[in-house]
Coordinates of C-alpha atoms in Angstrom, one line a residue:
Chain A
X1 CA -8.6 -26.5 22.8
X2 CA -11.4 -23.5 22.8
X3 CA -13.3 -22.1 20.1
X4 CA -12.1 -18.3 19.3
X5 CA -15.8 -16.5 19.7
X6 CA -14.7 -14.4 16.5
X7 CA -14.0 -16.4 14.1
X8 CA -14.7 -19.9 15.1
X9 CA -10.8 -21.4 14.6
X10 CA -9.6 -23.7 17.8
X11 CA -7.3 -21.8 20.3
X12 CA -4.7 -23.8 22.5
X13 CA -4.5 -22.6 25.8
X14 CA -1.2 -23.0 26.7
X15 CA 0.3 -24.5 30.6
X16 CA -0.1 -22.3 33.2
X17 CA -2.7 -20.1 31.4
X18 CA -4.2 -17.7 34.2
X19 CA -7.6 -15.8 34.0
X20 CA -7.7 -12.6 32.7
X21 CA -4.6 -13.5 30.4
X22 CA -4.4 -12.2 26.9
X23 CA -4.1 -14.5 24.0
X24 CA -4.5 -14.0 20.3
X25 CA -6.3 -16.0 17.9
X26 CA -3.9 -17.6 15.2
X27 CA -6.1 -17.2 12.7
X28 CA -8.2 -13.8 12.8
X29 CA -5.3 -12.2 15.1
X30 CA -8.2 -10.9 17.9
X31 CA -6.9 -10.9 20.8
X32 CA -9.2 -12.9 23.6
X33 CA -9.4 -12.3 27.3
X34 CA -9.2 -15.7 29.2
X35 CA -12.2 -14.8 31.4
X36 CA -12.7 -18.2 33.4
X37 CA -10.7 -21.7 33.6
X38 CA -12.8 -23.8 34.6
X39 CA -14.2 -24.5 32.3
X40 CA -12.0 -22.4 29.9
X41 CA -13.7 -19.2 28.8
X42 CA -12.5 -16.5 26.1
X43 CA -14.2 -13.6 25.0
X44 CA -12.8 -10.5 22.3
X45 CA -10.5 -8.3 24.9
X46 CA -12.1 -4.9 24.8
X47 CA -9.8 -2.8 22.1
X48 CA -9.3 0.9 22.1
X49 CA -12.0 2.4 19.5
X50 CA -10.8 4.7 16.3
X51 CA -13.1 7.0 14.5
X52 CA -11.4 7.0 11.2
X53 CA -12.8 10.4 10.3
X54 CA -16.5 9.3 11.0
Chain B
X1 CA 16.5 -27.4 -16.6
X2 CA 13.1 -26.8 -18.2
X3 CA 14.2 -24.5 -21.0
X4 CA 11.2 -21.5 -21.1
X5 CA 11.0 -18.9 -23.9
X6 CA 9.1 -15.6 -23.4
X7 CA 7.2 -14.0 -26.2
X8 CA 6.3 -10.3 -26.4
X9 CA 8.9 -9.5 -23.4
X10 CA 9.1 -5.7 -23.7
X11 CA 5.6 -5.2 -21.7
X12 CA 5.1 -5.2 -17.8
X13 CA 4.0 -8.9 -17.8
X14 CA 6.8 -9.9 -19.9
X15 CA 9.3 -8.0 -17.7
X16 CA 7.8 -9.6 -14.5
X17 CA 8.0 -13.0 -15.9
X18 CA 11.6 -12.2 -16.8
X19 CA 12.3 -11.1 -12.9
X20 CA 10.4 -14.5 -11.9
X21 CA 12.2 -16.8 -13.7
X22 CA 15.3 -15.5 -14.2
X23 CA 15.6 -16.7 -10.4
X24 CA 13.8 -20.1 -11.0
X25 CA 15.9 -22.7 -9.2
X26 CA 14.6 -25.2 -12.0
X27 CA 14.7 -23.2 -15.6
X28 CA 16.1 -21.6 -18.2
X29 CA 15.1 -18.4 -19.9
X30 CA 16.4 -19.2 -23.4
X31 CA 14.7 -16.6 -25.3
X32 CA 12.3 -13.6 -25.0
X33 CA 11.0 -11.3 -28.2
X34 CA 10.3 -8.0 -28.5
X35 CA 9.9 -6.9 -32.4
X36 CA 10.7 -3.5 -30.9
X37 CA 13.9 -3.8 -29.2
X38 CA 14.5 -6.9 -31.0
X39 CA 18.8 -7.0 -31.2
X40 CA 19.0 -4.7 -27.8
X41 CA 19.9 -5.9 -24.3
X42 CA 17.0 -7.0 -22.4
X43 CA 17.7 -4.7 -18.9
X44 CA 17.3 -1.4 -21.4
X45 CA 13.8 -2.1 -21.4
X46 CA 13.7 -3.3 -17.5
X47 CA 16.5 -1.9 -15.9
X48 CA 15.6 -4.0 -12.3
X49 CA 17.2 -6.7 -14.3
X50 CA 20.4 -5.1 -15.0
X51 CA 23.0 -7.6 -14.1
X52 CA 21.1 -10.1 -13.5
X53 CA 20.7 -11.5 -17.4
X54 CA 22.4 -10.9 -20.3
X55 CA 19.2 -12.0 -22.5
X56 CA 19.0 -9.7 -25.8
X57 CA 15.6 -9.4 -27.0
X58 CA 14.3 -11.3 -30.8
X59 CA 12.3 -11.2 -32.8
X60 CA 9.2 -13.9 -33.3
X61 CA 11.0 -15.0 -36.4
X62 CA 14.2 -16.0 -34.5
X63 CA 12.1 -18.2 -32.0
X64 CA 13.8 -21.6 -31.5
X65 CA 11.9 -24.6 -29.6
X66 CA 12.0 -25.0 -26.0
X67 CA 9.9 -26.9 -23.4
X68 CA 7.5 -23.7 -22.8
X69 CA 6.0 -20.6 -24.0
X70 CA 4.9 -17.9 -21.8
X71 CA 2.8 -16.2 -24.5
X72 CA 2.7 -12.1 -23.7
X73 CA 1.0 -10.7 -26.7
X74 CA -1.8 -7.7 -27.1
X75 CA -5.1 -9.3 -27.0
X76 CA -5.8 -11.2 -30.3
X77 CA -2.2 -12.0 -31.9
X78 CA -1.8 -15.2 -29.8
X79 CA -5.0 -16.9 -31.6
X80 CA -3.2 -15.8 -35.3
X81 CA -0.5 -17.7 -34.4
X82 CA -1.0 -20.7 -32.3
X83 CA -0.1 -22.9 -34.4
X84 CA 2.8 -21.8 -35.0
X85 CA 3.5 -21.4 -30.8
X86 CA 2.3 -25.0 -30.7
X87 CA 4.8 -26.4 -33.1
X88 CA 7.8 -24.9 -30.8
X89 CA 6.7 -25.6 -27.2
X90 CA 4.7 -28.9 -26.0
X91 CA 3.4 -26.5 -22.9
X92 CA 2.0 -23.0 -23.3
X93 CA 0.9 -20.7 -20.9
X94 CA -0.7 -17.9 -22.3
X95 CA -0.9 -14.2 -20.5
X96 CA -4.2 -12.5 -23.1
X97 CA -7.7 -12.6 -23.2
X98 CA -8.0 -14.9 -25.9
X99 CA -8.2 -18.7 -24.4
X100 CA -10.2 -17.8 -21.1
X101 CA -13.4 -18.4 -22.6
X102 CA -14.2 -21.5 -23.0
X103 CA -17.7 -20.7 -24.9
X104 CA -17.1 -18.8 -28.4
X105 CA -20.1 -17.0 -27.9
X106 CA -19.6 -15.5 -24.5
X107 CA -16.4 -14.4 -26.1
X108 CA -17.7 -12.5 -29.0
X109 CA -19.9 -11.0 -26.6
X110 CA -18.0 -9.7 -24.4
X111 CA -14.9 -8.5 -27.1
X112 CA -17.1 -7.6 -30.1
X113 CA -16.0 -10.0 -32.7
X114 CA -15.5 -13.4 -33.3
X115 CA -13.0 -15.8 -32.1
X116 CA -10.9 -17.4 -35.4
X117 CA -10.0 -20.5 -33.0
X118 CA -12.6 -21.8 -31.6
X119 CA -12.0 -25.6 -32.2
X120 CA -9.0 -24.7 -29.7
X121 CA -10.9 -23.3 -26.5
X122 CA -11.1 -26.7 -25.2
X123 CA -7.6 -27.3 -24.9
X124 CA -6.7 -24.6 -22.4
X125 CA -7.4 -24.6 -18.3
X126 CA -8.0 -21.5 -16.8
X127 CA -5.4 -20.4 -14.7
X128 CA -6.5 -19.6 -11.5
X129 CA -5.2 -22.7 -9.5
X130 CA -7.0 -22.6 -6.5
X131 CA -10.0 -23.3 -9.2
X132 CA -8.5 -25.7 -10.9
X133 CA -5.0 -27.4 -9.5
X134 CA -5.8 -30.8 -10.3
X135 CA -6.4 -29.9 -14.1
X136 CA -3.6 -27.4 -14.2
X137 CA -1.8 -29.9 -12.9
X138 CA -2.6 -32.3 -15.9
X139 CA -2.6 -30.0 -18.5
X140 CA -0.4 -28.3 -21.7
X141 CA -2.3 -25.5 -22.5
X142 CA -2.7 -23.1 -20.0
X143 CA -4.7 -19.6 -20.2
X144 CA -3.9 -17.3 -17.3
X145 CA -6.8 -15.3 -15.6
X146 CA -8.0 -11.9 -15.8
X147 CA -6.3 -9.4 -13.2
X148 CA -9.5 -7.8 -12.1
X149 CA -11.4 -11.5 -12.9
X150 CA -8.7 -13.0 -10.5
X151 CA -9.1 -10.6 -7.9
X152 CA -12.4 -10.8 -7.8
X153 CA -13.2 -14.6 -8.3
X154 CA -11.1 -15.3 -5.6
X155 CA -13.0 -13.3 -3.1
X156 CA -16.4 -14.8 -4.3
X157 CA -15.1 -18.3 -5.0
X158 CA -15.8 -19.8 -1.5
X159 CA -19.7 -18.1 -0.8
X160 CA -20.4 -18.9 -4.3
X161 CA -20.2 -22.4 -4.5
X162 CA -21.9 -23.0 -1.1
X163 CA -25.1 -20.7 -3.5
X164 CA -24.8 -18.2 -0.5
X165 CA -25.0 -15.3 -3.0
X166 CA -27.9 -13.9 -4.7
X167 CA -25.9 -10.7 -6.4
X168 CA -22.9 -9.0 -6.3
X169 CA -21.3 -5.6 -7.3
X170 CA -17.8 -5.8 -7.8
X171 CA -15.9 -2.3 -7.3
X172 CA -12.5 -2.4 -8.3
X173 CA -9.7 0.2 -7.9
X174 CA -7.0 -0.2 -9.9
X175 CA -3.4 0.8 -10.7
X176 CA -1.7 2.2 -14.1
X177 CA 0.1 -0.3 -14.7
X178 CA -2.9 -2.3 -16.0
X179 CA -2.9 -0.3 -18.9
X180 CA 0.5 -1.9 -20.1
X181 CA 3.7 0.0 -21.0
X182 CA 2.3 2.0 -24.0
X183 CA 1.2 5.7 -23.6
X184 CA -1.5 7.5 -24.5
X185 CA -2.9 10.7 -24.5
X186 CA -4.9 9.2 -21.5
X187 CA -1.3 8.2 -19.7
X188 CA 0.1 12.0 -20.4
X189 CA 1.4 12.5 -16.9
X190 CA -0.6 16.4 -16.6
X191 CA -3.6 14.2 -17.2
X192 CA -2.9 11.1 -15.4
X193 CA -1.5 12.5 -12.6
X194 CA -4.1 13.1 -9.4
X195 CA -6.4 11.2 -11.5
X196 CA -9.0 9.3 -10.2
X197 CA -11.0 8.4 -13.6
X198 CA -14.1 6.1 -13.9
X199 CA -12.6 4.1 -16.6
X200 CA -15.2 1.0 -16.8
X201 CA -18.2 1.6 -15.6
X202 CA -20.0 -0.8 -16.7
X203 CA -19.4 -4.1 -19.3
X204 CA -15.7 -4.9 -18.3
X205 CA -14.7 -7.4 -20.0
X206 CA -13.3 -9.3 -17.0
X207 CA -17.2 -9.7 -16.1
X208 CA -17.2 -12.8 -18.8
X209 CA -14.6 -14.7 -16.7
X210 CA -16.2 -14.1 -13.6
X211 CA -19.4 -15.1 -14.4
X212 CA -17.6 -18.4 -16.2
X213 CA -15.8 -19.3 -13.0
X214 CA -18.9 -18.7 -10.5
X215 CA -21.9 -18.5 -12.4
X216 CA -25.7 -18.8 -10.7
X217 CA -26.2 -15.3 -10.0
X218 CA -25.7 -11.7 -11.2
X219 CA -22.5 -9.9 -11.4
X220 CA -21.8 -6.1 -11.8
X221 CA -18.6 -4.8 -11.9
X222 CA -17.1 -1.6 -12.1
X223 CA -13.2 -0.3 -12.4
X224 CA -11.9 3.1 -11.3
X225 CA -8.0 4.3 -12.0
X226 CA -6.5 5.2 -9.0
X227 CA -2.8 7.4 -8.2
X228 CA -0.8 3.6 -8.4
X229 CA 1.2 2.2 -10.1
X230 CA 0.8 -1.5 -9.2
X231 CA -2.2 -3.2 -7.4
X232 CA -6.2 -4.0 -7.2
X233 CA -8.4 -3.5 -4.7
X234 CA -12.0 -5.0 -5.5
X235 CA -14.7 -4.6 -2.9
X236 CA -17.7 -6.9 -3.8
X237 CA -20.8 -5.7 -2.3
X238 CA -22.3 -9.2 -1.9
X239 CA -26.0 -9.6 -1.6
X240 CA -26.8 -12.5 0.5
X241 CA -29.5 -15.6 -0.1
X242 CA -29.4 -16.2 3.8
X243 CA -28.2 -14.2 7.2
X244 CA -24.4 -15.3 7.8
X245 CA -22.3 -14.8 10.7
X246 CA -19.0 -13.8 10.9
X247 CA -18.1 -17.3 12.5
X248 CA -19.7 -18.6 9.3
X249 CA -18.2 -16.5 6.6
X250 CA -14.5 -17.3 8.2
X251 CA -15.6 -20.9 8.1
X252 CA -16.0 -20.7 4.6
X253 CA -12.8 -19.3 3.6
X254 CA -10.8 -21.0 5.9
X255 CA -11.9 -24.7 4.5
X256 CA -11.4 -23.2 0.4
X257 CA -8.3 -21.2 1.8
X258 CA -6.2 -22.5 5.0
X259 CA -4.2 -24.7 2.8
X260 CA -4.0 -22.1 -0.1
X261 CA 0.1 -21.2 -0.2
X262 CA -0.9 -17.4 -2.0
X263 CA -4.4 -16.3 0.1
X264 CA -4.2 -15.0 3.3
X265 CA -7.2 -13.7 5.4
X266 CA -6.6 -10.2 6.8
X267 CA -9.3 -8.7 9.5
X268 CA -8.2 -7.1 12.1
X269 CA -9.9 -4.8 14.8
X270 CA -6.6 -2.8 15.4
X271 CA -3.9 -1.5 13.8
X272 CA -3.2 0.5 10.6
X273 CA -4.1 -2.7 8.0
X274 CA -7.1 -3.9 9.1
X275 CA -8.4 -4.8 5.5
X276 CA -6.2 -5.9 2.6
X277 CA -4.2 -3.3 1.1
X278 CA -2.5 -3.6 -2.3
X279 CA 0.5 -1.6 -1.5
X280 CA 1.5 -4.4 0.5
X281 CA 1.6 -6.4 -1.8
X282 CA 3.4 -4.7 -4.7
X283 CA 6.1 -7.5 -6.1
X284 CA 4.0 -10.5 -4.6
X285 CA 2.0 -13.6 -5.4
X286 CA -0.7 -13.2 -2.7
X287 CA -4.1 -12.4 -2.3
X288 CA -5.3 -11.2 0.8
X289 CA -9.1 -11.0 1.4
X290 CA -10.9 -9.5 4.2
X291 CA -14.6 -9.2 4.9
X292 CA -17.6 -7.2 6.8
X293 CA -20.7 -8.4 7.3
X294 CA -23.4 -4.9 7.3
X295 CA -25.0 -6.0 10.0
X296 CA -29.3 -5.2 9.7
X297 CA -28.7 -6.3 5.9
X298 CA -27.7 -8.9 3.6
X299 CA -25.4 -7.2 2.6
X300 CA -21.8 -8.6 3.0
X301 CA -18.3 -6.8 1.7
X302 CA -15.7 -8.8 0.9
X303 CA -12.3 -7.2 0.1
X304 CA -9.5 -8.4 -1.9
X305 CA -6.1 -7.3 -3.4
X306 CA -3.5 -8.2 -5.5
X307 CA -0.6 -7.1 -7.3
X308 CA -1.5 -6.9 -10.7
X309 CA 1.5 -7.7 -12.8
X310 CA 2.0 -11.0 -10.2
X311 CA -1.0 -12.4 -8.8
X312 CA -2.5 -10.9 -11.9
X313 CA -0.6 -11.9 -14.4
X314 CA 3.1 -13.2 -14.4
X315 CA 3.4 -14.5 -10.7
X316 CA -0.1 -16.3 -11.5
X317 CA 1.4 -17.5 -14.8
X318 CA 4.4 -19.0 -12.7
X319 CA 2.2 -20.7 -10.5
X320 CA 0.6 -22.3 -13.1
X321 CA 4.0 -23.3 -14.7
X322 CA 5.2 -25.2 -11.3
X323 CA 2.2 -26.9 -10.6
X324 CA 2.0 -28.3 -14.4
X325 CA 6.2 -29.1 -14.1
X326 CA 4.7 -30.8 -10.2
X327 CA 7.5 -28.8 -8.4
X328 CA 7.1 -26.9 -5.3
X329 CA 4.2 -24.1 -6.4
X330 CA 6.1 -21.5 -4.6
X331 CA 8.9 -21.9 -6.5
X332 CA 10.4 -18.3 -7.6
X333 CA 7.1 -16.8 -5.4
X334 CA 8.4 -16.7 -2.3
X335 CA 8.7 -13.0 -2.1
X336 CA 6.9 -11.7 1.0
X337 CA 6.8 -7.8 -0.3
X338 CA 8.1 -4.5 1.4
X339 CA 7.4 -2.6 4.5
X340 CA 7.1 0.8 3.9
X341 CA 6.9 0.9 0.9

């Protein structure tokens, strides 16, 4: 288990994870890059940014 | 079967309830008034229902005993006649104003006269149950929450008891339907229609039950009527006592909230419903609730919405009336609402 860096709720990594695999956090739905294995590493995958009018 | 009447049936509530428990694995609608249509099938008044009862409406006079009474009436008639509710139904759940308040005084503050039963405030629970299961659970009388109180409370509840906030200003939108089933010159459809009208300002009286459930720190609240029908959206601009992080403010809700069967947390980075949205929600039980911390302040927004006639009234009520009957609290609320809709 790994901590999601967003919102703090524990993320199972499942067999056979591989770096730079996308996973999404169960709880606040980010999805996570697996940047290193060893030891396990996951930071917010980079998302494609709206305006929204601003 | 737990045999349920409905009193004051004709309104949006009382419709809702109908829809609710007219599905209820474990009870019976026996009766439901409506002085009104009293004599006329119940589905002319809410034709969703067509075929699925063959309930005529009464009137109160007609009102035989059964094991509970979900009590619809305009603001003020259910304290008239309590006693005579009491003497039908051991359990009451009760959809008005007039029971939330536990303290006469905040009452006749905030509705501008004084309460005839106040001997009787003691012996109702507020009906928000992720407030207060374990009484609900326990008790007869029941007094269901405020819409715009429930809403809102909800979305404070978990920062407020931790004394995280020092202020908050509550901005609710809100759907027509809130204003019940009888029109106005304000309802007129030339005048209502595109509308987007500033409709409580200031001293809604919803503020009363907020302030009873959280208490500690200011609360300002404010209500706009929006092109809806159904739904709330209340965004509380929530002044902080200390810097919080996101990590924190998830914490929060997810110990008051993970096990919750009707709150969800929505917050999403992508995607077209990022924050809670009341459309989605339109026929539900739930309450989703979202959050932004503005960061360089202490200023936090949390988000919540509801369906009004369910969370916010009737699906609320029917909560309430599972976990005081200890059956499954979803019963009857499993809907999960429409997409598109």
């Amino acid at each position: 288990m790994i901590e999601c860096p967003v919102c703090g709720a524990e993320v199972s990594l499942p067999d056979g994870t591989v770096a730079g695999e996308i996973l999404e956090c169960t709880d606040c739905g980010t999805e996570l890059e697996v940047t290193a294995l060893e030891p396990p590493t996951l930071a917010e995958a980079p998302e494609t940014e709206e305006d929204w009018g601003e | 079967m737990i045999r349920v009447g409905i009193v004051g049936g004709s309104g949006y509530t009382g419709g809702e309830l109908l829809r609710l428990l007219t599905f209820h694995p474990d009870c019976e609608v026996t009766q439901i008034t409506s002085e009104r249509f009293a004599g006329k099938s119940v589905f002319k008044t809410h034709p969703n229902l067509r075929g699925s009862t063959s309930l005529k409406f009464c009137a109160l006079t007609e009102l035989k005993s059964c094991d509970v009474l979900f009590l619809c009436l305009p603001h003020g008639e259910t304290m008239e006649r309590i006693e005579f509710f009491q003497a039908l139904a051991p359990k009451i759940i009760d959809l008005s104003a007039d029971f939330r308040l536990a303290d006469p005084s905040r009452y006749e503050h905030w509705y501008g006269r004084a309460h005839i039963r106040p001997d009787l405030l003691g012996s109702f629970v507020y009906g928000i149950p992720e407030l207060h299961r374990d009484t609900i659970r326990a008790a007869t009388h029941v007094a269901c929450a405020g819409c715009n109180a429930t809403a809102s409370t909800l979305a404070l509840q978990p920062l407020a008891r931790r004394g995280l906030i020092a202020s908050a200003v509550i901005d609710v939108k809100a759907g027509s339907s809130e204003g019940g089933n009888v029109a106005s010159d304000a309802s007129h459809h030339p005048e209502r229609s595109g509308a987007v009208r500033s409709y409580r300002p200031t001293r809604h009286r919803h503020v009363g039950e907020i302030e009873q459930s959280l208490g500690g720190f200011p609360v300002h609240f404010s209500a706009t009527s929006i092109e809806m029908v159904r739904g709330i959206l209340a965004t509380c601009h929530v002044f902080l006592t200390e810097p919080l992080e996101d990590k924190a403010v998830w914490g929060a809700f997810r110990e008051d909230y993970a096990k919750e069967p009707f709150i969800r947390i929505v917050k999403e980075r992508s995607g077209i419903y990022r924050y809670p949205e009341p459309k989605l929600l339109s026929g539900t039980n739930f309450c989703d609730i979202g959050f932004e911390s503005d960061r360089g302040s202490n200023r936090l927004v949390i988000i919540s919405a509801i369906d009004n006639l369910m969370k916010g009234a009737a699906g609320q009520a029917v909560q309430c009336f599972n976990i005081m009957h200890g059956l499954d609290e979803a019963s009857a609320l499993t809907f999960p609402g429409l997409h598109p809709i």
